[in-house]
PDB file of C-alpha atoms in Angstrom:
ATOM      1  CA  UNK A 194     113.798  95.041  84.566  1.00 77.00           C
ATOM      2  CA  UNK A 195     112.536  98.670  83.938  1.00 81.00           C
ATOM      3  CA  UNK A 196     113.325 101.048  86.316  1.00 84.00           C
ATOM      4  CA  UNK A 197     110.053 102.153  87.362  1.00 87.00           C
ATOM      5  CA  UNK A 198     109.118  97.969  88.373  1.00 89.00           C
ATOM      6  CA  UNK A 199     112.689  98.212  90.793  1.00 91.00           C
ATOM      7  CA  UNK A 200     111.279 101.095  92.243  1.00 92.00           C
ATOM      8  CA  UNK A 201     107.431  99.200  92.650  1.00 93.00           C
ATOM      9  CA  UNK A 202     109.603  96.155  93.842  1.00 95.00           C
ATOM     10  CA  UNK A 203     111.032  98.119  96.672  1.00 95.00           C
ATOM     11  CA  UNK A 204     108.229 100.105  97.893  1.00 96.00           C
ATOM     12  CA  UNK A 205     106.352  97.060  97.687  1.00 96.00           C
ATOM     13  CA  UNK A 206     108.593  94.366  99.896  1.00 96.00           C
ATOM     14  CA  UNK A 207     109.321  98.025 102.400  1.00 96.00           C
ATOM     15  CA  UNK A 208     105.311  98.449 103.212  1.00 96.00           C
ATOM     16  CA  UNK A 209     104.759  94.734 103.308  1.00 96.00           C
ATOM     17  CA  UNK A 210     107.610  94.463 105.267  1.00 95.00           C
ATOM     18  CA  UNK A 211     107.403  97.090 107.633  1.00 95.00           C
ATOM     19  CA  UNK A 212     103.455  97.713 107.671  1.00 96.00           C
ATOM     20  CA  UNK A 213     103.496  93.799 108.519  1.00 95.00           C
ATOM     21  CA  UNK A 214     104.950  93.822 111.501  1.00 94.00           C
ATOM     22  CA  UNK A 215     102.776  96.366 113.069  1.00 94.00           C
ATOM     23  CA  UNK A 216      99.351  94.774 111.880  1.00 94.00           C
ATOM     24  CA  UNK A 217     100.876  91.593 113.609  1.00 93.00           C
ATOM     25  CA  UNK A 218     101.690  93.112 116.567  1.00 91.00           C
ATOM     26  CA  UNK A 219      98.627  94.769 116.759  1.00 90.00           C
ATOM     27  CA  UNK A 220      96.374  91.242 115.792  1.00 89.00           C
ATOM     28  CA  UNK A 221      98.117  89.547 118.989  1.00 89.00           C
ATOM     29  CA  UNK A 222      97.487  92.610 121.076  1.00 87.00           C
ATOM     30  CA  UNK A 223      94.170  92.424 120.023  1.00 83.00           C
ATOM     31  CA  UNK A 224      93.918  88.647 120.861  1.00 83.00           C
ATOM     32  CA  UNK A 225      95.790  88.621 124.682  1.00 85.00           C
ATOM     33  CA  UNK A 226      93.637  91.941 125.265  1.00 78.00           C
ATOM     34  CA  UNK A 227      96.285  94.015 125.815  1.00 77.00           C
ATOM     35  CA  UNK A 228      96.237  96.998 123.693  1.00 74.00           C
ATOM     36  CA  UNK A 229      98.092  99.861 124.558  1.00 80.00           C
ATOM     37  CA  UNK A 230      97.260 103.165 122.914  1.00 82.00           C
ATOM     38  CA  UNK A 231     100.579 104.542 123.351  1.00 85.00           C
ATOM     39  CA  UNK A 232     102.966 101.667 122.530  1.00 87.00           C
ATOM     40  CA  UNK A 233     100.751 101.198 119.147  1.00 88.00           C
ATOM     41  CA  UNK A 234     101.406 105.567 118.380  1.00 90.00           C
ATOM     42  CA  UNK A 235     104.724 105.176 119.247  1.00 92.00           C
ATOM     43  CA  UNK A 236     105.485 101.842 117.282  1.00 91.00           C
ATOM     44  CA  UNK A 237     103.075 103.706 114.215  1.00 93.00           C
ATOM     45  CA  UNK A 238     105.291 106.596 114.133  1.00 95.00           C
ATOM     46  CA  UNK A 239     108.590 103.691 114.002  1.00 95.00           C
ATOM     47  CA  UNK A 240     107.179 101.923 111.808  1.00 95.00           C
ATOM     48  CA  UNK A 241     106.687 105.222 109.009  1.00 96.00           C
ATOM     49  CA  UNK A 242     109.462 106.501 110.119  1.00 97.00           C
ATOM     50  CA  UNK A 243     111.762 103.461 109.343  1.00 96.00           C
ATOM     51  CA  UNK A 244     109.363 102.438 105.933  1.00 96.00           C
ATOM     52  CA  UNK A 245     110.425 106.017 104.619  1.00 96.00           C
ATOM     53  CA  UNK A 246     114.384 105.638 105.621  1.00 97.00           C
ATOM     54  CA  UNK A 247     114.197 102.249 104.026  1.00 96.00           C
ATOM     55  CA  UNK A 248     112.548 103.550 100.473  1.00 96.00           C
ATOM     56  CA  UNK A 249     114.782 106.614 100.439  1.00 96.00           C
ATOM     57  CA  UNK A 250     117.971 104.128 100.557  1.00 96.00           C
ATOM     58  CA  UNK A 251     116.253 101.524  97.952  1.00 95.00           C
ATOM     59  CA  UNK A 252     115.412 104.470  95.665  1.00 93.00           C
ATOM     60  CA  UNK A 253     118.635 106.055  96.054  1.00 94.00           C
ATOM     61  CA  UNK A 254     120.701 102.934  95.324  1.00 93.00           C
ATOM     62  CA  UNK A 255     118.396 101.684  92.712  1.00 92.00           C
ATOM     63  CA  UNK A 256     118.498 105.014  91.302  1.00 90.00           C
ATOM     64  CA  UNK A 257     122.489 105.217  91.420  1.00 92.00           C
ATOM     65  CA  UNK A 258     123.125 101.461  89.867  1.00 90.00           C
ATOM     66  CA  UNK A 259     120.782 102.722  86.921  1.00 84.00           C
ATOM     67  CA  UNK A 260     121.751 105.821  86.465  1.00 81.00           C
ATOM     68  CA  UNK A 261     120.664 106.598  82.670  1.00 80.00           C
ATOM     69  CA  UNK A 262     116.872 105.442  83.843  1.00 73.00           C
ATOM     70  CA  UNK A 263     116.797 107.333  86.808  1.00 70.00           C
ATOM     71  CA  UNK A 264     117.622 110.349  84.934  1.00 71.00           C
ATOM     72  CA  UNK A 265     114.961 109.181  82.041  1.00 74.00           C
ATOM     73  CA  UNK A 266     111.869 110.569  81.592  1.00 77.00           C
ATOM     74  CA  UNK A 267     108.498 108.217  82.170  1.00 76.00           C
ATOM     75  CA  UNK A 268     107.353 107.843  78.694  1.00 80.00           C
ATOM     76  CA  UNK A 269     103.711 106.379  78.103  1.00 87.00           C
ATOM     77  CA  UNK A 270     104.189 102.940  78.526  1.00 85.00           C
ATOM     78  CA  UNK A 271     105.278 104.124  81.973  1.00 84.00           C
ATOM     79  CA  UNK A 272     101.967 106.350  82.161  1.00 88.00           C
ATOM     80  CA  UNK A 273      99.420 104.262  80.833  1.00 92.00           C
ATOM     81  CA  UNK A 274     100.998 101.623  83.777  1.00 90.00           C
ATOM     82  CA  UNK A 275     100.222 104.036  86.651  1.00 90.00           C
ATOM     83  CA  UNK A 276      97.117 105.059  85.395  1.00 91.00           C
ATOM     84  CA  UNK A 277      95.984 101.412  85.335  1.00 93.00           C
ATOM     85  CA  UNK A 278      97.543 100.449  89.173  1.00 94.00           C
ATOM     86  CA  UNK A 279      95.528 103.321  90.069  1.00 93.00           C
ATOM     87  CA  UNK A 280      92.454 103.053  89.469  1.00 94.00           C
ATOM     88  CA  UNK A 281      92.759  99.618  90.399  1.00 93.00           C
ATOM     89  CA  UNK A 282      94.021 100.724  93.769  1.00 95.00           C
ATOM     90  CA  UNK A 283      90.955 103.068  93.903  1.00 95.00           C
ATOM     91  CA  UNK A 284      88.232 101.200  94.232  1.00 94.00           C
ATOM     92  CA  UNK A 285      89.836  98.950  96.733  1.00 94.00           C
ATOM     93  CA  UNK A 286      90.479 102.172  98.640  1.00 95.00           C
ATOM     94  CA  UNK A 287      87.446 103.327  98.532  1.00 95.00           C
ATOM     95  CA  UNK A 288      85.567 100.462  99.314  1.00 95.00           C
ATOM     96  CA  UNK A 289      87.707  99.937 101.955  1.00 93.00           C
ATOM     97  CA  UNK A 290      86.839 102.980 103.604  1.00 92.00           C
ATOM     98  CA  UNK A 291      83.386 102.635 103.407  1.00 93.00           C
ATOM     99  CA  UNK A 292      83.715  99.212 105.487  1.00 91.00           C
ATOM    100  CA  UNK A 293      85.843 101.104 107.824  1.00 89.00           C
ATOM    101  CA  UNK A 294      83.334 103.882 108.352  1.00 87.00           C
ATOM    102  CA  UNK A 295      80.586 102.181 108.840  1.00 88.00           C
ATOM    103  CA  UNK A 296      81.896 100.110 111.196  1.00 86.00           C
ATOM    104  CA  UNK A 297      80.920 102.474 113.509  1.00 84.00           C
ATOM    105  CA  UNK A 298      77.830 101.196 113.149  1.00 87.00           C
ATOM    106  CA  UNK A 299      78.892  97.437 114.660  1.00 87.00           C
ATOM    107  CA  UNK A 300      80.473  99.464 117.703  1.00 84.00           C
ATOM    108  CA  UNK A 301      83.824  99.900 117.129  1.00 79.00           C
ATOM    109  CA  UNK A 302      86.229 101.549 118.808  1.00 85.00           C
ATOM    110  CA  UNK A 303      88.292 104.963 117.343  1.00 87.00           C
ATOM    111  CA  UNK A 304      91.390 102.979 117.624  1.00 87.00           C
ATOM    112  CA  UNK A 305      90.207 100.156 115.387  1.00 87.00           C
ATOM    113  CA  UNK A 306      88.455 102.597 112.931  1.00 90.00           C
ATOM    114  CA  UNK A 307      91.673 104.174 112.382  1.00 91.00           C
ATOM    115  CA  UNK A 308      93.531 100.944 112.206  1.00 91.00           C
ATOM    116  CA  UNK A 309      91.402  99.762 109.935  1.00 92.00           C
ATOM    117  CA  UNK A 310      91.112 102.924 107.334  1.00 94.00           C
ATOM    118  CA  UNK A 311      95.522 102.676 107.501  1.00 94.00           C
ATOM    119  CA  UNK A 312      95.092  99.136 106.623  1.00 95.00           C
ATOM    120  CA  UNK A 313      92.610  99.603 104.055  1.00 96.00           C
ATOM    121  CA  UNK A 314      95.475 102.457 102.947  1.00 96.00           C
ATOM    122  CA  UNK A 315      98.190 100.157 103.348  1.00 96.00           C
ATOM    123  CA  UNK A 316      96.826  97.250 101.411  1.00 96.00           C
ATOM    124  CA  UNK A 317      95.953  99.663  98.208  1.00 97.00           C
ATOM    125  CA  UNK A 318      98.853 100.851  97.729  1.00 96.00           C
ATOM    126  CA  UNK A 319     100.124  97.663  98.132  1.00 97.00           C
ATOM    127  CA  UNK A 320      97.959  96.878  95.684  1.00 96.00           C
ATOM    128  CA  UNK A 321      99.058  99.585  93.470  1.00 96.00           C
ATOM    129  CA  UNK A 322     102.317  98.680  93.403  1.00 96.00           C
ATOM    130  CA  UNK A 323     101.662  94.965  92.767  1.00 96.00           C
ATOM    131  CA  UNK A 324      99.601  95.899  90.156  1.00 95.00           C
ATOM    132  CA  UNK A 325     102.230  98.005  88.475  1.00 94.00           C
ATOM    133  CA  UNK A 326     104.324  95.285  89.111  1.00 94.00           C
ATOM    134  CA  UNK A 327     101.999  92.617  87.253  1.00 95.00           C
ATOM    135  CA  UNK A 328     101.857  94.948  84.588  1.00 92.00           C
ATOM    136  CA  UNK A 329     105.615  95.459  83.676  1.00 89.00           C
ATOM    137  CA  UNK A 330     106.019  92.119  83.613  1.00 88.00           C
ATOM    138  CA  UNK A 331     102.923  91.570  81.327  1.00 87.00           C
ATOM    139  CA  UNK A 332     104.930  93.531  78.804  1.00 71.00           C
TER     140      UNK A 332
END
């Protein structure tokens, strides 16, 4: 497995993972109507906080059990993958956003505007890295 995939692999299963359990928490809230503004900033700022301690240590120890590839650099096989996760993560993004925006328009809140542009945010670069992903394995 090429280095660059471990790396997608862990960044992917960390924002699932962590990104998750706060779009959970926030779809019961939403459904016992008891969202708190505070407890959902304060378990936000956990939940980046401990996403970004968790990729450092996957990256680190992926990078020190492969030490040759971490040290390589990306040639264009490596490139020409990024490129494509990109732009596919692009238009998902942007499209995204555009939903999000408007739904001002339907009468939603600040709170679930936000919410929903981080998700939109969250689920391309999920995206991205699945795609990346896919295409490693594509050959």
């Amino acid at each position: 497995m090429p280095f660059h995939e471990k790396i997608a692999w862990a960044a992917l299963l960390t924002i699932i993972g962590g990104f998750g359990a706060y779009f959970s928490s926030l779809i019961y809230a939403a459904s016992t109507d008891t969202v708190s503004l505070d407890y959902f900033i304060g378990l936000l700022i956990v939940v980046v906080v401990g996403v970004v301690v968790v990729m450092i240590i996957a990256t680190s120890a992926i990078a020190i059990m492969a030490r040759e590839d971490a040290h390589a650099n990306r040639d264009e096989r490596d490139q020409m993958v990024s490129n494509r996760a990109t732009s596919i993560a692009y238009f998902i993004l942007l499209i995204g956003v555009i939903i999000a925006v408007f739904s001002v328009h339907l009468g939603a809140g600040l709170f679930w505007i936000l919410n929903a542009i981080l998700a939109v945010i969250v689920v391309s670069e999920a995206i991205r890295y699945g795609a990346k992903i896919w295409q490693y394995r594509q050959g």
